[in-house]
mmCIF file of C-alpha atoms in Angstrom:
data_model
loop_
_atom_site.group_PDB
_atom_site.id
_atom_site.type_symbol
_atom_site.label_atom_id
_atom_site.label_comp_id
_atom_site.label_asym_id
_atom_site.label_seq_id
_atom_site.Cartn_x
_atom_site.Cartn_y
_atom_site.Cartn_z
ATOM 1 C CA UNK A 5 25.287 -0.694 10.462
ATOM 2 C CA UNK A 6 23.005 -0.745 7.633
ATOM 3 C CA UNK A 7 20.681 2.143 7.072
ATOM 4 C CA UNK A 8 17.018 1.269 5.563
ATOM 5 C CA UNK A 9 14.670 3.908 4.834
ATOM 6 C CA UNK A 10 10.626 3.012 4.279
ATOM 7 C CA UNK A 11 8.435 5.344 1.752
ATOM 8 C CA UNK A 12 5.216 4.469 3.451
ATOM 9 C CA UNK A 13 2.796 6.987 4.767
ATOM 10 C CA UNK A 14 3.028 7.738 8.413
ATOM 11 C CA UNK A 15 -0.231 5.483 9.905
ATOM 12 C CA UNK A 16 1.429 2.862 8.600
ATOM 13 C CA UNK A 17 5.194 2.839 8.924
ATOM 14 C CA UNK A 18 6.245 2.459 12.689
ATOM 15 C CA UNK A 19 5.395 -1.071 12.961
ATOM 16 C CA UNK A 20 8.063 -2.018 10.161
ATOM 17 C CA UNK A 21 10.702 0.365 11.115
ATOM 18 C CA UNK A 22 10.287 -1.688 14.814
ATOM 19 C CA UNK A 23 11.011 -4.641 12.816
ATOM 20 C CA UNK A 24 14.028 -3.351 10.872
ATOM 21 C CA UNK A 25 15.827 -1.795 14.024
ATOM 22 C CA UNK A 26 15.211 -5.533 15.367
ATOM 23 C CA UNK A 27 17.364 -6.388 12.861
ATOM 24 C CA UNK A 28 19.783 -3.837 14.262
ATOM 25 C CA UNK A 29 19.553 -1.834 11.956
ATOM 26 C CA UNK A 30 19.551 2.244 11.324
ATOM 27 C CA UNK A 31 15.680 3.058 10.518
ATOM 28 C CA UNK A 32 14.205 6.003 9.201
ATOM 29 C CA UNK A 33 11.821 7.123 6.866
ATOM 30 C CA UNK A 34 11.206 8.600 3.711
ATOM 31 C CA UNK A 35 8.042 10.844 3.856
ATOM 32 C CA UNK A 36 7.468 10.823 -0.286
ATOM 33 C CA UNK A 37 4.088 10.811 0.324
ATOM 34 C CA UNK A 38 1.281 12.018 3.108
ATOM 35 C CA UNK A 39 -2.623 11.023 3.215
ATOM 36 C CA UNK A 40 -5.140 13.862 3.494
ATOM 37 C CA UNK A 41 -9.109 12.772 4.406
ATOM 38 C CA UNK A 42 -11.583 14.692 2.339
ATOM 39 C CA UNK A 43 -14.196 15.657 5.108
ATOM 40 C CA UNK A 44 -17.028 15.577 2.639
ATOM 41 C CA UNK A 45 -16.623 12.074 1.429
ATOM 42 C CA UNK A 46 -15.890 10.871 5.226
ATOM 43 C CA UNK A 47 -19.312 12.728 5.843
ATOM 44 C CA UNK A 48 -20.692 11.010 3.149
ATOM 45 C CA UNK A 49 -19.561 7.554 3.707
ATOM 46 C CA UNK A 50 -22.390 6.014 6.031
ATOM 47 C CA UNK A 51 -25.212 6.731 3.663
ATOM 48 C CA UNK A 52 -22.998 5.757 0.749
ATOM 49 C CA UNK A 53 -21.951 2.653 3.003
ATOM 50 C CA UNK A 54 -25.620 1.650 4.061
ATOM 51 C CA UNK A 55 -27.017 -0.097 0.937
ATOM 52 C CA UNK A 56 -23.554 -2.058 -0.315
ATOM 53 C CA UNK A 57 -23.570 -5.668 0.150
ATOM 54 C CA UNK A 58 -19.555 -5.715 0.251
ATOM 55 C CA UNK A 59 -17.378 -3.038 1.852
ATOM 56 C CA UNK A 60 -14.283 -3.239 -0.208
ATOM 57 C CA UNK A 61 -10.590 -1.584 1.296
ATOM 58 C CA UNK A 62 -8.160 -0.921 -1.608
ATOM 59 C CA UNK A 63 -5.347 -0.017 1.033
ATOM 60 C CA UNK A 64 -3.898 0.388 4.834
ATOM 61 C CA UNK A 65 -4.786 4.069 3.965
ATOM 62 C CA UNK A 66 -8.553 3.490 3.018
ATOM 63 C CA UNK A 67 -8.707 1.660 6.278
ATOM 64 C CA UNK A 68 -7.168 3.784 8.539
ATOM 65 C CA UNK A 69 -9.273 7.078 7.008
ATOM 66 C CA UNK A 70 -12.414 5.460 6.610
ATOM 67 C CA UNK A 71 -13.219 3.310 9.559
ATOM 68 C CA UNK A 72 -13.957 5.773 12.344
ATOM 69 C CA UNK A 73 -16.702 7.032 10.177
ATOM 70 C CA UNK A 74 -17.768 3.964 9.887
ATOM 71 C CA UNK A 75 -17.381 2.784 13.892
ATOM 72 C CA UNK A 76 -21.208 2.530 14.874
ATOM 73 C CA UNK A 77 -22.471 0.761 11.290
ATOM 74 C CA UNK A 78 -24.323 -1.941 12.038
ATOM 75 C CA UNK A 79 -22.308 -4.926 9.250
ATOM 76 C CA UNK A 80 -24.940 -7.792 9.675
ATOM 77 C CA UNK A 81 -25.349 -9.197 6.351
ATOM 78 C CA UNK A 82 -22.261 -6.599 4.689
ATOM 79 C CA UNK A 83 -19.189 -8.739 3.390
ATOM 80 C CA UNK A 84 -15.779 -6.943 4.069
ATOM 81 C CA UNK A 85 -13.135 -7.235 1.154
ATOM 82 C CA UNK A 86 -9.701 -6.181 0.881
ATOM 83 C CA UNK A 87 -6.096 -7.316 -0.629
ATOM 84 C CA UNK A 88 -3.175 -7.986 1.767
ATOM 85 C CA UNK A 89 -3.336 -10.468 4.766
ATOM 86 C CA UNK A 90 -2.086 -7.736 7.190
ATOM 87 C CA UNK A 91 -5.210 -5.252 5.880
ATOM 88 C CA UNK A 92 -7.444 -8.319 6.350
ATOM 89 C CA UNK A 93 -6.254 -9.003 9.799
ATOM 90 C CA UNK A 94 -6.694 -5.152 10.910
ATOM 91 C CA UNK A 95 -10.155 -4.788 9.676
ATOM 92 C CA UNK A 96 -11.339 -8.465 10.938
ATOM 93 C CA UNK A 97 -9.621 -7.170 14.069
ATOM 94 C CA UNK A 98 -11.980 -3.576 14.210
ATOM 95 C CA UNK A 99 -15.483 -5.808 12.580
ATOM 96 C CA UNK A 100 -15.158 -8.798 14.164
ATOM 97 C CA UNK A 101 -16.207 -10.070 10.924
ATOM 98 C CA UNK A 102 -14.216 -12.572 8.497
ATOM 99 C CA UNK A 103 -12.893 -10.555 5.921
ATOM 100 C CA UNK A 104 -13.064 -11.896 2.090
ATOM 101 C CA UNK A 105 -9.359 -11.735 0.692
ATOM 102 C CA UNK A 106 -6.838 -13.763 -1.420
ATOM 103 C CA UNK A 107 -4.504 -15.687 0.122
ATOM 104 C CA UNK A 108 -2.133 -15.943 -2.782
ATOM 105 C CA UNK A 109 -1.112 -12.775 -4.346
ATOM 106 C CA UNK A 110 -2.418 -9.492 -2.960
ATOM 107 C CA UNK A 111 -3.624 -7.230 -5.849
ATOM 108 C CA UNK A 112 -7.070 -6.988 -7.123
ATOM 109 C CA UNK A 113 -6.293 -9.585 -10.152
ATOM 110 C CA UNK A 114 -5.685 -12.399 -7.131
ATOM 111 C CA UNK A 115 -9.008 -11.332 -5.402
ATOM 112 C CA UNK A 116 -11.088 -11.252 -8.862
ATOM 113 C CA UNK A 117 -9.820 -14.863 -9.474
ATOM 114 C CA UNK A 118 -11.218 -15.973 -6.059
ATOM 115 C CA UNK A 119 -14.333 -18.362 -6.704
ATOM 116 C CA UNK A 120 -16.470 -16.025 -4.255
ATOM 117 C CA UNK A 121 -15.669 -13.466 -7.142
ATOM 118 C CA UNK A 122 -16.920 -14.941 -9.882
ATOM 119 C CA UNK A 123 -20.977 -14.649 -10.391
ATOM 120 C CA UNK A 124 -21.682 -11.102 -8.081
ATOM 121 C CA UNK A 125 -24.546 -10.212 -10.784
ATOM 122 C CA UNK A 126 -26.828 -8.513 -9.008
ATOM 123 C CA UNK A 127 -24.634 -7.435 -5.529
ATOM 124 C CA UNK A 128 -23.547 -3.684 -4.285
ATOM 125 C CA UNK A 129 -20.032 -2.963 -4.043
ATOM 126 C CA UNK A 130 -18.318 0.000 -2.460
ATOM 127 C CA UNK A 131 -14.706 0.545 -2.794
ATOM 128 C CA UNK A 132 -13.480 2.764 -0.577
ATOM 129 C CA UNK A 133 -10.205 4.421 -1.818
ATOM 130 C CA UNK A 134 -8.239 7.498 -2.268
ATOM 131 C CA UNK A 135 -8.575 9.455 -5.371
ATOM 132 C CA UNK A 136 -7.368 8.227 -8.403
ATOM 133 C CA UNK A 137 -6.115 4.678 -8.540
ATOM 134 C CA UNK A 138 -6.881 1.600 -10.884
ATOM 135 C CA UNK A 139 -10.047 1.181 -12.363
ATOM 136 C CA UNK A 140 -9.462 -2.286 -12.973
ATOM 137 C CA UNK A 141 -11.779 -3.737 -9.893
ATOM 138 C CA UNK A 142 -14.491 -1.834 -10.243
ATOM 139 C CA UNK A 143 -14.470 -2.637 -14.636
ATOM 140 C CA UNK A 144 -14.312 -6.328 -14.007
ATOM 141 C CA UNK A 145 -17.228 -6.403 -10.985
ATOM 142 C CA UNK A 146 -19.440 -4.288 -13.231
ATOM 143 C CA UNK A 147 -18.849 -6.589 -16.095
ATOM 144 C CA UNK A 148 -19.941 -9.661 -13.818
ATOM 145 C CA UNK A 149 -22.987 -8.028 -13.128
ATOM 146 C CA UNK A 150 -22.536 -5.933 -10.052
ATOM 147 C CA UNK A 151 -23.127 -2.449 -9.263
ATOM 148 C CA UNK A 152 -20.614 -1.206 -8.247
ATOM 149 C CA UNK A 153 -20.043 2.399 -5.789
ATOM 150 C CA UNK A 154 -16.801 4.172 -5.393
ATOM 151 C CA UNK A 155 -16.276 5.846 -2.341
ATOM 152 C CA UNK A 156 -12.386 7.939 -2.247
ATOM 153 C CA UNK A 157 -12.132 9.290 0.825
ATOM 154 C CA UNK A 158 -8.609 11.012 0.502
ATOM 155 C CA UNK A 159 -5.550 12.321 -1.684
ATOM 156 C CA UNK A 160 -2.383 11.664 -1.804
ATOM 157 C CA UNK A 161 0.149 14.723 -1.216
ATOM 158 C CA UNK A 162 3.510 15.131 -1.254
ATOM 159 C CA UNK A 163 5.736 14.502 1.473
ATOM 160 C CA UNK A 164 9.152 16.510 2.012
ATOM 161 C CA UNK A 165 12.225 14.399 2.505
ATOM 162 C CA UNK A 166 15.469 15.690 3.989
ATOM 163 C CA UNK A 167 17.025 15.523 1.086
ATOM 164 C CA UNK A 168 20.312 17.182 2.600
ATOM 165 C CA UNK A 169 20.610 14.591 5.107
ATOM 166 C CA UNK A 170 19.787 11.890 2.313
ATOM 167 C CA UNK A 171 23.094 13.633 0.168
ATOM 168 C CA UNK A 172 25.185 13.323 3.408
ATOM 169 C CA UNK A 173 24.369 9.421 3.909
ATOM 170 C CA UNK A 174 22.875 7.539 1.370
ATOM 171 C CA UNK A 175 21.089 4.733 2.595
ATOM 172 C CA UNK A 176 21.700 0.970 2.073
ATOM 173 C CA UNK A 177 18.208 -0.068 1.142
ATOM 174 C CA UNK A 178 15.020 1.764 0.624
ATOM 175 C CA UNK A 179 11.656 -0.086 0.825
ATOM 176 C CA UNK A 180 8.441 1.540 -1.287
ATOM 177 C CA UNK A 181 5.095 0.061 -0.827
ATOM 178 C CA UNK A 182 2.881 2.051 -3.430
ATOM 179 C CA UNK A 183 3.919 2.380 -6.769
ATOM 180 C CA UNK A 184 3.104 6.211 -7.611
ATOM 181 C CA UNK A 185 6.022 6.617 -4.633
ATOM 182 C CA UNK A 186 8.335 5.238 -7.889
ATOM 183 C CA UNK A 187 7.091 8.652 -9.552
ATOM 184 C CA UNK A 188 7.095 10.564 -6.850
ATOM 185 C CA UNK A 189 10.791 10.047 -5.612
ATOM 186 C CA UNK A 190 12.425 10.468 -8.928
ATOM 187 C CA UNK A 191 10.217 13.828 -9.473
ATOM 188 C CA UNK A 192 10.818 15.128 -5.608
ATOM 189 C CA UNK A 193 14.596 14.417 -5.609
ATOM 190 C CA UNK A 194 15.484 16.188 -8.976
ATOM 191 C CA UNK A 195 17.402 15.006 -11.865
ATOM 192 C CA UNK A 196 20.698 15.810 -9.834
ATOM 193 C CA UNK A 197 19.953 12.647 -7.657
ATOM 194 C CA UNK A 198 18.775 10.295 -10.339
ATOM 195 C CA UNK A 199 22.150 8.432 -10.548
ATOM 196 C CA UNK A 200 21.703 7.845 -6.925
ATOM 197 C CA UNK A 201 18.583 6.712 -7.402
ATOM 198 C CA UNK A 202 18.816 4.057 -9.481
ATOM 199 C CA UNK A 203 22.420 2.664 -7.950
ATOM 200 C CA UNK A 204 19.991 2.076 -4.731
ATOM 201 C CA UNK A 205 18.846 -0.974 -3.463
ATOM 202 C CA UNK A 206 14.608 -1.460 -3.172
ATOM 203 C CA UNK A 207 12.398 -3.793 -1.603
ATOM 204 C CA UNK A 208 8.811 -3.712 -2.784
ATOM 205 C CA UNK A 209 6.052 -5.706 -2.118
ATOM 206 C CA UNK A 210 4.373 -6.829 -5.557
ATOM 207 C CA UNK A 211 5.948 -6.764 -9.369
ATOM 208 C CA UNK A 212 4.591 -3.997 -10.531
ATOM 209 C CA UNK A 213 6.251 -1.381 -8.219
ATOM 210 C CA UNK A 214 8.879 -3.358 -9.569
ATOM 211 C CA UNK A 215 8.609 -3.214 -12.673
ATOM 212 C CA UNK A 216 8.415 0.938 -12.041
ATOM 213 C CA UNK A 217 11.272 0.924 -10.905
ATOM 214 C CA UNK A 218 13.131 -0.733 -13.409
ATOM 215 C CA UNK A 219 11.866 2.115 -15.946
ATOM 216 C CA UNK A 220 13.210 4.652 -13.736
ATOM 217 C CA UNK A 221 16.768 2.713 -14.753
ATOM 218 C CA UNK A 222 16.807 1.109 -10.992
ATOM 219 C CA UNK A 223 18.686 -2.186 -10.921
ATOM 220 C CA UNK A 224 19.069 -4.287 -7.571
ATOM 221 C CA UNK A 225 15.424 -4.863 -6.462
ATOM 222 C CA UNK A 226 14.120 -7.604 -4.091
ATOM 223 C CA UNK A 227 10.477 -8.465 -4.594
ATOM 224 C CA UNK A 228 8.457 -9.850 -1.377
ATOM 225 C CA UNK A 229 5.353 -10.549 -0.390
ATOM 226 C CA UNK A 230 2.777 -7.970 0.827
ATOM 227 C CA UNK A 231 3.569 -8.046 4.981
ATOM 228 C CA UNK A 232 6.198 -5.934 6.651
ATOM 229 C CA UNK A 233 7.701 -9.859 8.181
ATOM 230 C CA UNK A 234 8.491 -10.501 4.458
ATOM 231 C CA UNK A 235 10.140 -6.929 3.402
ATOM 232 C CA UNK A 236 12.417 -6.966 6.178
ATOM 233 C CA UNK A 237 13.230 -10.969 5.520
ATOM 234 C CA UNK A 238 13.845 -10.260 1.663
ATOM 235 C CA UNK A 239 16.565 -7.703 2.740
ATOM 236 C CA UNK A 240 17.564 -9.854 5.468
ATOM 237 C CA UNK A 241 18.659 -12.629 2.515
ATOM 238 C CA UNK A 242 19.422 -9.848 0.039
ATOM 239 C CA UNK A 243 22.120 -8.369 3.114
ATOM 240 C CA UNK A 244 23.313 -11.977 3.645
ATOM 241 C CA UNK A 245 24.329 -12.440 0.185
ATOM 242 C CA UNK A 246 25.846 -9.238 -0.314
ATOM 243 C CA UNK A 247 27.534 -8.510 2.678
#
């Protein structure tokens, strides 16, 4: 039986673990990472919330923090925004609303290069994130004229794997769906498990994490698109062919 771990935080990670062990296969995760709110910038979401024109969600995270604080807004006349078809379908599924996102590629390059995107001179954006993370949205809207709000609403901490029972059975496949996980496993398992490591297989969801990985000195990745149907169908095919 193969043995897939995910590196997702924990909101977000029993859906596709359902969908591996459909599969029939052994499930499990890796906790690199965990997702703290920040109680003052929840608290302070509404008001910062209240004047922006579009309500942009960099992640799963973002949405899953920031919403409840944001349960009893009234969104007539807000646009939301996000990247990722699943995120999309979660918050049209809490709004109600249509929710602004590209349908090919699912990183903020492929939602600046929709046509919606391309005069917002004179528009109030809030991106809601966690602290940290690319500045490249927020650069390019300002450029085109918009003012732009950030609102980051929680951290990233790290998790603690079992990295005993990882020694005693290896897994098969491991799928990472944030690239500063890349970082963050090499650093949390120690130099004693990089050859491990990087003899692994990984599915990730977009070219960069990729490309992260590669630097690490990892080898046999299988890149998908951005929706938990298309990991576990990229290692279904990788699985197939390498039997």
């Amino acid at each position: 039986m193969k043995r897939v771990l995910a590196a997702r935080p924990l909101a977000q990670c029993a859906g596709l673990l359902d969908r591996l062990r459909a599969e029939g296969w052994q499930a499990g995760r890796l906790p690199l990472m965990e997702i703290e709110p920040l109680p003052n910038a929840l608290a302070a979401l509404p008001a910062q919330a209240s004047p922006a024109d579009t309500l942009f969600w960099v992640s799963p995270s973002a949405i899953d923090v920031g919403w409840p604080a944001l349960a009893d807004m009234d969104f007539s006349g807000k646009r939301l925004a996000c990247v990722g078809a699943a995120s999309a379908r979660r918050l049209a599924d809490l709004s109600g609303l249509a929710v602004l996102h590209p349908q090919a590629g699912s990183d903020s390059e492929a939602l600046l290069a929709l046509p919606e995107l391309a005069d917002v001179s004179g528009q109030d954006w809030l991106i809601v994130r966690g602290q940290g993370g690319r500045a490249l949205l927020a650069d390019a809207l300002a450029e085109r004229g918009a003012r732009v709000g950030i609102a980051e609403i929680y951290r990233r901490v790290d998790g603690a794997p079992d990295w005993a029972a990882f020694d005693a059975a290896p897994p098969d496949a491991v799928i990472i769906t944030a690239g500063e996980m890349v970082e963050q496993m090499f650093r949390l398992a120690g130099p004693r498990r990089t050859g491990t490591l990087q003899c692994l297989l990984y599915c990730v969801p977009h070219p960069r994490i990729a490309e992260r990985l590669a630097a690490f000195g990892a080898t046999r990745i299988v890149t998908t698109r951005a929706d938990d149907a298309a990991l576990v169908a990229g290692l279904k095919e990788w699985f197939r062919r390498h039997p």
